[in-house]
Each structure stands twice: as C-alpha cells, then as structure tokens.
mmCIF file of N, CA, C and O in Angstrom:
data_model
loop_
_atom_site.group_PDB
_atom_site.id
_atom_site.type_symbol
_atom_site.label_atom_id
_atom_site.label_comp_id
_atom_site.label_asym_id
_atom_site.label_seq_id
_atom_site.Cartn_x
_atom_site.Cartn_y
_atom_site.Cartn_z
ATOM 1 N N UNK A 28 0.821 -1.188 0.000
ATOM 2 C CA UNK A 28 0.000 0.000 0.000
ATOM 3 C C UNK A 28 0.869 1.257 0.000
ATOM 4 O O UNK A 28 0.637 2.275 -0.652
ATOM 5 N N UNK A 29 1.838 1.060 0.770
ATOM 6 C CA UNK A 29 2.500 2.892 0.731
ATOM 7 C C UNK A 29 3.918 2.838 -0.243
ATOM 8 O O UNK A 29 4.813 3.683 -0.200
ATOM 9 N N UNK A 30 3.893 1.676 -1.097
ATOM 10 C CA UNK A 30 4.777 1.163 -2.436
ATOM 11 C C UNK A 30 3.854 2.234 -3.213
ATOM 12 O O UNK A 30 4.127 3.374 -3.586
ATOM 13 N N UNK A 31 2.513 1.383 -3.346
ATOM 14 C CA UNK A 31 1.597 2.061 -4.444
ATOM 15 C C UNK A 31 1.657 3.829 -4.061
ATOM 16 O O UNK A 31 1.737 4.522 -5.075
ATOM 17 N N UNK A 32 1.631 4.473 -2.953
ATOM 18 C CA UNK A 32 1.521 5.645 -2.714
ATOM 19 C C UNK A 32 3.016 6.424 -3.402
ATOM 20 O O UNK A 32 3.136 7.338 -4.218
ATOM 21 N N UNK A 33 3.963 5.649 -2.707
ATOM 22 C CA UNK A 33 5.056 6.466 -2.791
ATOM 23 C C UNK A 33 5.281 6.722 -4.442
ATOM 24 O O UNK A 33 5.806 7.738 -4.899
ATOM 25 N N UNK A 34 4.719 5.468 -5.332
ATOM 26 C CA UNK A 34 4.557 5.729 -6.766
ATOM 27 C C UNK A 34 3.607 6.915 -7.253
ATOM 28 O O UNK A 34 3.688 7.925 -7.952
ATOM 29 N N UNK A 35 2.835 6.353 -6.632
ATOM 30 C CA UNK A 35 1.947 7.800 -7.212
ATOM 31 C C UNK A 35 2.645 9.233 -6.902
ATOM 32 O O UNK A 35 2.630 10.209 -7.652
ATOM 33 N N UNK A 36 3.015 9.176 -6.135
ATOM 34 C CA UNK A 36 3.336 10.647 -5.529
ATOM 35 C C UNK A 36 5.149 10.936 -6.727
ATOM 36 O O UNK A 36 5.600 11.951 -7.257
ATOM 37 N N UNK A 37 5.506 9.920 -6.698
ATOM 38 C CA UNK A 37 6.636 10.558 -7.638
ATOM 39 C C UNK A 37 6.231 10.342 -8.974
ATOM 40 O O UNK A 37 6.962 10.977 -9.735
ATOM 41 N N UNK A 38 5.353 9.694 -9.564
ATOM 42 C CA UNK A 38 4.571 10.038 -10.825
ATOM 43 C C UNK A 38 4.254 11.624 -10.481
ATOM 44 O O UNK A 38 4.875 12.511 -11.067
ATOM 45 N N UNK A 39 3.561 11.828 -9.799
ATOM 46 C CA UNK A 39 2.733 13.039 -9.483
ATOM 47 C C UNK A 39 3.784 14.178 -9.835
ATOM 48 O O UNK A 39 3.630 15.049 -10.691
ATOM 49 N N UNK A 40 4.686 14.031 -9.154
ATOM 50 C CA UNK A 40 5.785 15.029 -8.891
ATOM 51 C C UNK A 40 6.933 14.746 -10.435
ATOM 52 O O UNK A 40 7.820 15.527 -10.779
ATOM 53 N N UNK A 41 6.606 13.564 -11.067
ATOM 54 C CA UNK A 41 7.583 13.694 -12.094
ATOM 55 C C UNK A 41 6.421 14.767 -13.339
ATOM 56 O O UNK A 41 6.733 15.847 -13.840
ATOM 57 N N UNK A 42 5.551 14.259 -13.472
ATOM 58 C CA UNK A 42 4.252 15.488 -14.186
ATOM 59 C C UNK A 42 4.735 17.033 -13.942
ATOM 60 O O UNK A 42 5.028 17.767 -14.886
ATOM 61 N N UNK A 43 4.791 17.495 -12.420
ATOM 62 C CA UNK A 43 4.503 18.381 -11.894
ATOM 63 C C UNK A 43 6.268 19.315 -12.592
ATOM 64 O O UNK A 43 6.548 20.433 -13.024
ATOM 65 N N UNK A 44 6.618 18.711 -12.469
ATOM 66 C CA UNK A 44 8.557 19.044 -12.783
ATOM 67 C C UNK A 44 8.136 18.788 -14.819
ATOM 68 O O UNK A 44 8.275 19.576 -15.754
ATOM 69 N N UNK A 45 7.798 17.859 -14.793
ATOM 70 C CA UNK A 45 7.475 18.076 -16.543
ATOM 71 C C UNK A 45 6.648 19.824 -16.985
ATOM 72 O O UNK A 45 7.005 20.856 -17.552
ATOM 73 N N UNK A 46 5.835 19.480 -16.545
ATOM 74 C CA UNK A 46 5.083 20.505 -16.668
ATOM 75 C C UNK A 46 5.204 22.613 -16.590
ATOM 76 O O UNK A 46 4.733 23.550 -17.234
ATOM 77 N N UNK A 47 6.147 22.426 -15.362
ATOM 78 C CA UNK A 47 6.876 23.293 -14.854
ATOM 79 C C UNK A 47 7.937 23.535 -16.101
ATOM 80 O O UNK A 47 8.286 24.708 -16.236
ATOM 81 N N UNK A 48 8.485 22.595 -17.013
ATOM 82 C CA UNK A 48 9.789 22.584 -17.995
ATOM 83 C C UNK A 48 9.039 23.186 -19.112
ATOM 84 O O UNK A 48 9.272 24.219 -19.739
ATOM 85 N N UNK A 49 8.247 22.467 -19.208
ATOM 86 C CA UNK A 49 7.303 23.115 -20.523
ATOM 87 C C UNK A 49 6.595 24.492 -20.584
ATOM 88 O O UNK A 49 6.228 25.031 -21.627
ATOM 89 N N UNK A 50 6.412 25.117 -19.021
ATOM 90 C CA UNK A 50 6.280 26.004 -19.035
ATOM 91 C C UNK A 50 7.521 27.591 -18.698
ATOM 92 O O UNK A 50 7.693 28.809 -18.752
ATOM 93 N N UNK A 51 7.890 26.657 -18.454
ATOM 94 C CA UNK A 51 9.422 27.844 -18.602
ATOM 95 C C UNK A 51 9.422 27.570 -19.728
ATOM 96 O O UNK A 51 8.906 28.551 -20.264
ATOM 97 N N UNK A 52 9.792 26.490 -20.875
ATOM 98 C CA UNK A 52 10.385 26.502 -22.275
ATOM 99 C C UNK A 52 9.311 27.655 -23.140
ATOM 100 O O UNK A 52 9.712 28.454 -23.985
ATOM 101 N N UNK A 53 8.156 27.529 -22.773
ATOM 102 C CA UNK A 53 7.391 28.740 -23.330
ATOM 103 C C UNK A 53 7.220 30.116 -23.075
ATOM 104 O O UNK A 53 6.575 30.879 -23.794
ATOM 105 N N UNK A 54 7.867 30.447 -21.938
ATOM 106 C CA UNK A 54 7.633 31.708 -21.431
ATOM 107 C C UNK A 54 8.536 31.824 -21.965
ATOM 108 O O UNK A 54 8.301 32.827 -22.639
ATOM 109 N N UNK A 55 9.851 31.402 -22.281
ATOM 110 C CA UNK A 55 11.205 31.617 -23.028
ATOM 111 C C UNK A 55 11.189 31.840 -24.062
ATOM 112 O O UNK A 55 11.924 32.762 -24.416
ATOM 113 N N UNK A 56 10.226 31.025 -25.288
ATOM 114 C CA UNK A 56 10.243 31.041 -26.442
ATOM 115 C C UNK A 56 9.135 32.330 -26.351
ATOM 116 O O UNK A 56 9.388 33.026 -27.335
ATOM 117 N N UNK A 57 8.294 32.790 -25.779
ATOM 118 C CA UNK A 57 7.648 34.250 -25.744
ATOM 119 C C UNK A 57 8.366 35.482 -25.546
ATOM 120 O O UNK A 57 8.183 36.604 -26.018
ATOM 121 N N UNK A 58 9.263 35.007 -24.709
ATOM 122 C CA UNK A 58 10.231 36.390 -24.392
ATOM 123 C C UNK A 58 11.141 36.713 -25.951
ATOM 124 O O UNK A 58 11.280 37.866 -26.360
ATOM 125 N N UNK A 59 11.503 35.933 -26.431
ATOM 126 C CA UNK A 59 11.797 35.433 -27.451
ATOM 127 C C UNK A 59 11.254 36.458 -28.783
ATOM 128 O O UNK A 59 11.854 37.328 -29.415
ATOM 129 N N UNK A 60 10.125 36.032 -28.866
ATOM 130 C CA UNK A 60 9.172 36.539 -29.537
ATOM 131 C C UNK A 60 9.035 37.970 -29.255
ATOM 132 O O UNK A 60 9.362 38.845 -30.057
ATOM 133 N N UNK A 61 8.464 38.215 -27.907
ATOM 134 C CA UNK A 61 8.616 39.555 -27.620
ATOM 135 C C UNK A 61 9.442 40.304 -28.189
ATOM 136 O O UNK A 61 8.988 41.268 -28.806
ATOM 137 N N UNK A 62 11.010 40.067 -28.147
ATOM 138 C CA UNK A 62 12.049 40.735 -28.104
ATOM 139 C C UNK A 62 12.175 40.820 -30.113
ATOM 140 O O UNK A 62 12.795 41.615 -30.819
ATOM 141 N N UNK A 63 11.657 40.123 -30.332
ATOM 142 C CA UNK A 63 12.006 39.996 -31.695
ATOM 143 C C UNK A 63 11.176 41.292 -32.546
ATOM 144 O O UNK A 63 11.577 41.982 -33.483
ATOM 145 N N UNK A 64 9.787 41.310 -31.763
ATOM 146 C CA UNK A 64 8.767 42.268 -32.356
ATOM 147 C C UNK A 64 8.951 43.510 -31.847
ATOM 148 O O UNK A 64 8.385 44.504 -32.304
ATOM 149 N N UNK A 65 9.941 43.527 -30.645
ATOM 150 C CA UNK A 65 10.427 44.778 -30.027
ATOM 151 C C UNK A 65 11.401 45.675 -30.695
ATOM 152 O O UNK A 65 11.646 46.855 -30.449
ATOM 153 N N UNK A 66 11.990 44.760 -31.731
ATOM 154 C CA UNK A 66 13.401 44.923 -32.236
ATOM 155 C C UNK A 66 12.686 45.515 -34.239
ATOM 156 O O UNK A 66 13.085 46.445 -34.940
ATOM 157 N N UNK A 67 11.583 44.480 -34.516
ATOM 158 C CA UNK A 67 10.640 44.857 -35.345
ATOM 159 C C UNK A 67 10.397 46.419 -35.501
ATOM 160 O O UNK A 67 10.890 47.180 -36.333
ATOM 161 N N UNK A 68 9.528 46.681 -34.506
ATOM 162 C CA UNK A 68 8.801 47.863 -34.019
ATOM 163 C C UNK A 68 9.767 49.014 -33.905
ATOM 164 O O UNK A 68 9.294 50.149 -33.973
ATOM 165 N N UNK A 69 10.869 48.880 -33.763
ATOM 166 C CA UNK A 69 11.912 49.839 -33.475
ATOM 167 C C UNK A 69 12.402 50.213 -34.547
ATOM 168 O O UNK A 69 12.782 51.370 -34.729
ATOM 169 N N UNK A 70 12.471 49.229 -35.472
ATOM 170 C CA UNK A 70 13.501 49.242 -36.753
ATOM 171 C C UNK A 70 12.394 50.118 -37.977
ATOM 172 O O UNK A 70 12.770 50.746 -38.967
ATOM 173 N N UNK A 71 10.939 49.892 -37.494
ATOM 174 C CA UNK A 71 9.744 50.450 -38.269
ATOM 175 C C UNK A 71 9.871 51.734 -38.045
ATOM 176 O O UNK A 71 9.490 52.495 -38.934
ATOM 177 N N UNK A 72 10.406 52.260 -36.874
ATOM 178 C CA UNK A 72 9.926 53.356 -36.678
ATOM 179 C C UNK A 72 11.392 54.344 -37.027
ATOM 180 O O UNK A 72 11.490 55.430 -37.598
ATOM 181 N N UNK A 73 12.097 53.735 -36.613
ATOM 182 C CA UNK A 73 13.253 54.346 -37.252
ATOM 183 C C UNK A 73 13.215 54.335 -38.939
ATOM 184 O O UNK A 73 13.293 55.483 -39.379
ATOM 185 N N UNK A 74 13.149 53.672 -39.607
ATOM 186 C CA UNK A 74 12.453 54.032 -40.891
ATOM 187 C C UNK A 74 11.623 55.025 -41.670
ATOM 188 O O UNK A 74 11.652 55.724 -42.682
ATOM 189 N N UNK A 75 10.726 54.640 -40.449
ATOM 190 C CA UNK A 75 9.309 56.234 -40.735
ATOM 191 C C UNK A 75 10.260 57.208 -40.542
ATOM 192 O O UNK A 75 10.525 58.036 -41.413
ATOM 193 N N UNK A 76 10.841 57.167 -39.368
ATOM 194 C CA UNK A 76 11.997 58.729 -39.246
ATOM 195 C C UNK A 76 12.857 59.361 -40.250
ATOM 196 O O UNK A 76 13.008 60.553 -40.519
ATOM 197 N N UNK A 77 13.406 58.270 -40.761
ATOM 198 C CA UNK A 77 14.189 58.536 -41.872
ATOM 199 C C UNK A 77 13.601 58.678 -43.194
ATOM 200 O O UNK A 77 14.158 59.052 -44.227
ATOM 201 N N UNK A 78 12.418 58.332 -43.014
ATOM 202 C CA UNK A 78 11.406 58.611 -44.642
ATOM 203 C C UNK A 78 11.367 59.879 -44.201
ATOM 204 O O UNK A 78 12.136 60.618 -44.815
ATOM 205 N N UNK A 79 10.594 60.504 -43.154
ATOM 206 C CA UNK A 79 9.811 61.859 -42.566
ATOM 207 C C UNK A 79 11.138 62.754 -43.067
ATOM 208 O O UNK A 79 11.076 63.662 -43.896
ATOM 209 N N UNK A 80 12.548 62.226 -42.274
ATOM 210 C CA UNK A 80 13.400 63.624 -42.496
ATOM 211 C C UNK A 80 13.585 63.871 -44.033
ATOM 212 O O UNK A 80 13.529 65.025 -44.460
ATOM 213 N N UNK A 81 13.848 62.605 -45.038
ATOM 214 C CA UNK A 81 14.472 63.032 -46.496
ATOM 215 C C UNK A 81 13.362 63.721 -46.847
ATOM 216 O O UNK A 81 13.555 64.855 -47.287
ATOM 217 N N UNK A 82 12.154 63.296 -46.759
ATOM 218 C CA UNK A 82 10.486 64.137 -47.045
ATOM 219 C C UNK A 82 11.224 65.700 -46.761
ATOM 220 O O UNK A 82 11.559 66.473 -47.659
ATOM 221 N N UNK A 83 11.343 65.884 -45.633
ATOM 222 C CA UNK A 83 11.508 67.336 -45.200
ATOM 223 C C UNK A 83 12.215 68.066 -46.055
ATOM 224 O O UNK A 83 11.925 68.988 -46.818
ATOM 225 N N UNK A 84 13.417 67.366 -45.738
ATOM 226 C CA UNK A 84 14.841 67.969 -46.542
ATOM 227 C C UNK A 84 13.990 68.238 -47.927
ATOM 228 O O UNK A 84 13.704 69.400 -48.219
ATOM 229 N N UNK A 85 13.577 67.105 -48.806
ATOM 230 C CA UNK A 85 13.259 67.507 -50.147
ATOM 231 C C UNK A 85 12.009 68.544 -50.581
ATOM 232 O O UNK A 85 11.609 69.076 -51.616
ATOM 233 N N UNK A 86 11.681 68.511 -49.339
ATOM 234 C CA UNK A 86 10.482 69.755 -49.664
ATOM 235 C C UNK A 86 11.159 71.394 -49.281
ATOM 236 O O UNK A 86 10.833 72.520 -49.659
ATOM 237 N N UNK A 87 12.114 70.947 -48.461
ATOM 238 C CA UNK A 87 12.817 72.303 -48.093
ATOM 239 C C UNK A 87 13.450 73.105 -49.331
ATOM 240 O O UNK A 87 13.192 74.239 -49.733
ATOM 241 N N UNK A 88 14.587 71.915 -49.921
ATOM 242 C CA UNK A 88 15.586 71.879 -50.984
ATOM 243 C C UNK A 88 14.285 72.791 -52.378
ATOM 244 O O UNK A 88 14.368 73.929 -52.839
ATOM 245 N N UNK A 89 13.322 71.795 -52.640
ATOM 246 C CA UNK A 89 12.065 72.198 -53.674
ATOM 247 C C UNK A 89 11.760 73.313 -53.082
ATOM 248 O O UNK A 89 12.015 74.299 -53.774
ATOM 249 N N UNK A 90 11.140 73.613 -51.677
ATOM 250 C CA UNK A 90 11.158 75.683 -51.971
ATOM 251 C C UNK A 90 12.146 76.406 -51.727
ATOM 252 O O UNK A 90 11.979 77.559 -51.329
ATOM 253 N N UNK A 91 12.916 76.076 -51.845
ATOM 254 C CA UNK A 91 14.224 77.127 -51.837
ATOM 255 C C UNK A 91 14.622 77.172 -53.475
ATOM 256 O O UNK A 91 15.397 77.950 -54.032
ATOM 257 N N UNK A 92 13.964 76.261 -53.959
ATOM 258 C CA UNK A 92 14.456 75.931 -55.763
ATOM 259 C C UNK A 92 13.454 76.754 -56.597
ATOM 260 O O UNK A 92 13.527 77.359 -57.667
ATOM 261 N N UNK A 93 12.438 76.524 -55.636
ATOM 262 C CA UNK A 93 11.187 77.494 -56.124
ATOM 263 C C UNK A 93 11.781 79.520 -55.700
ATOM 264 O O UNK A 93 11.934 80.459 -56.481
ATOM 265 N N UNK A 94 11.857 79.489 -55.018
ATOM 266 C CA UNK A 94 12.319 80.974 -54.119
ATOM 267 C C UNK A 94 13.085 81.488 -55.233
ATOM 268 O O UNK A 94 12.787 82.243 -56.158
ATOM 269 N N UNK A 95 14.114 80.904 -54.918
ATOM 270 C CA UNK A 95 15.665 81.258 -55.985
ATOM 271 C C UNK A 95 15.344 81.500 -57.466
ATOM 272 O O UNK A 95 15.934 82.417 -58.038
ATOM 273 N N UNK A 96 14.170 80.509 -58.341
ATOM 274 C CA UNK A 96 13.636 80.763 -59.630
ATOM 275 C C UNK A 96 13.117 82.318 -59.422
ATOM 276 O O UNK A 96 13.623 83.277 -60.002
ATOM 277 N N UNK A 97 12.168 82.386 -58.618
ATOM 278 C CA UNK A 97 11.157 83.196 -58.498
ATOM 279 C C UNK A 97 11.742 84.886 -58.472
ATOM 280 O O UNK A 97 11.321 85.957 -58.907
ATOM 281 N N UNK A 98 12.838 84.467 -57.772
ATOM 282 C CA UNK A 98 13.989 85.499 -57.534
ATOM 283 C C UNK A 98 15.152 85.907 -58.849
ATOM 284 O O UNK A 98 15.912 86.873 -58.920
ATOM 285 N N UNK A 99 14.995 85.056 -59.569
ATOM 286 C CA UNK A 99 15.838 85.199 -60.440
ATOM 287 C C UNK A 99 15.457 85.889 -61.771
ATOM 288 O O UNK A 99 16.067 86.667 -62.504
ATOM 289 N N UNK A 100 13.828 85.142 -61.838
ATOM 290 C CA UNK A 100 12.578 85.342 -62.955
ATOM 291 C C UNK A 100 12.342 87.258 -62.756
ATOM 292 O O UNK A 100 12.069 87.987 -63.709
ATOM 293 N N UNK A 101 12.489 87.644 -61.622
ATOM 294 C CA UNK A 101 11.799 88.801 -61.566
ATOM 295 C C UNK A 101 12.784 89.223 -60.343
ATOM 296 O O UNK A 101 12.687 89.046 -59.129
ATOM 297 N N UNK A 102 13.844 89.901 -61.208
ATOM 298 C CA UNK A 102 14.842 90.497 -59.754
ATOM 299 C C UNK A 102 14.034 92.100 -59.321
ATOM 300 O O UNK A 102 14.257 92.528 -58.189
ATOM 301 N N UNK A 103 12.980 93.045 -60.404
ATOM 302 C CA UNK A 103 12.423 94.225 -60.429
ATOM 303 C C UNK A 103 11.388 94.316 -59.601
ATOM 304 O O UNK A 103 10.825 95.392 -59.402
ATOM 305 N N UNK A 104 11.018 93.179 -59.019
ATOM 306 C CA UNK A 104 9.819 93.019 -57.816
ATOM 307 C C UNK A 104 10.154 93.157 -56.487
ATOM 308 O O UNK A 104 9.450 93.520 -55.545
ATOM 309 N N UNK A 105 11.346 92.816 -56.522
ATOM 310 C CA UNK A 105 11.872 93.078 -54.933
ATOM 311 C C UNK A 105 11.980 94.949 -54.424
ATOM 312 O O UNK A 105 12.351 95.260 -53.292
#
C-alpha cells in the first residue's frame, strides 16, 4: 500500500517538474518573440523617421528651388 503511494506521488511530482519545464520553455520562447517584435517595431519606426526627415529635406531643398527661380525670374519686384 505505501509502495503504491510512494509511486503515485513521484509520478505526481515527475508530471509536476514536466510541466513546470514546458512552461518555462514557453515563457522563453515568448520572451523570445517579444524581443524579436520589439526589435521589429523599433527598426519600423526608425524608418518612418528617416522617410519623414528626407520628405523634409526635399520639400525644403524644392522651396528654396522654387524661391531662388522666383527670384531670379523677376529680380524688379523686390
């Protein structure tokens, strides 16, 4: 009788230690994940940044190209 118990109980406890492995191995492979979409998300946005500034620059560069024509077309207006 306490053969049969002491089995059960380290079945029980070999589950319990399985279970526990499988759940660390997933919180791991999430962190994982996390870090990957963290690294994603960062790299997106640094992108947008660098679209936004050449945007700028080239709209700056285009009215100053515009100005300078405009200035050149008609120096008697100033």
């Amino acid at each position: 009788m306490q053969s049969k118990y002491k089995q059960k109980l380290k079945r029980e406890e070999s589950v319990r230690i399985k279970k526990e492995a499988e759940e660390a191995e997933l919180q791991k492979m999430k962190a994982i994940q996390r870090e990957k979409s963290n690294k994603l998300e960062e790299k997106k946005r640094l992108q947008e940044n660098l679209r936004r500034e050449a945007f700028r620059e080239h709209q700056q560069y285009k009215t100053a190209e515009f100005l300078s024509k405009l200035n050149t077309e008609s120096p008697d207006r100033s």
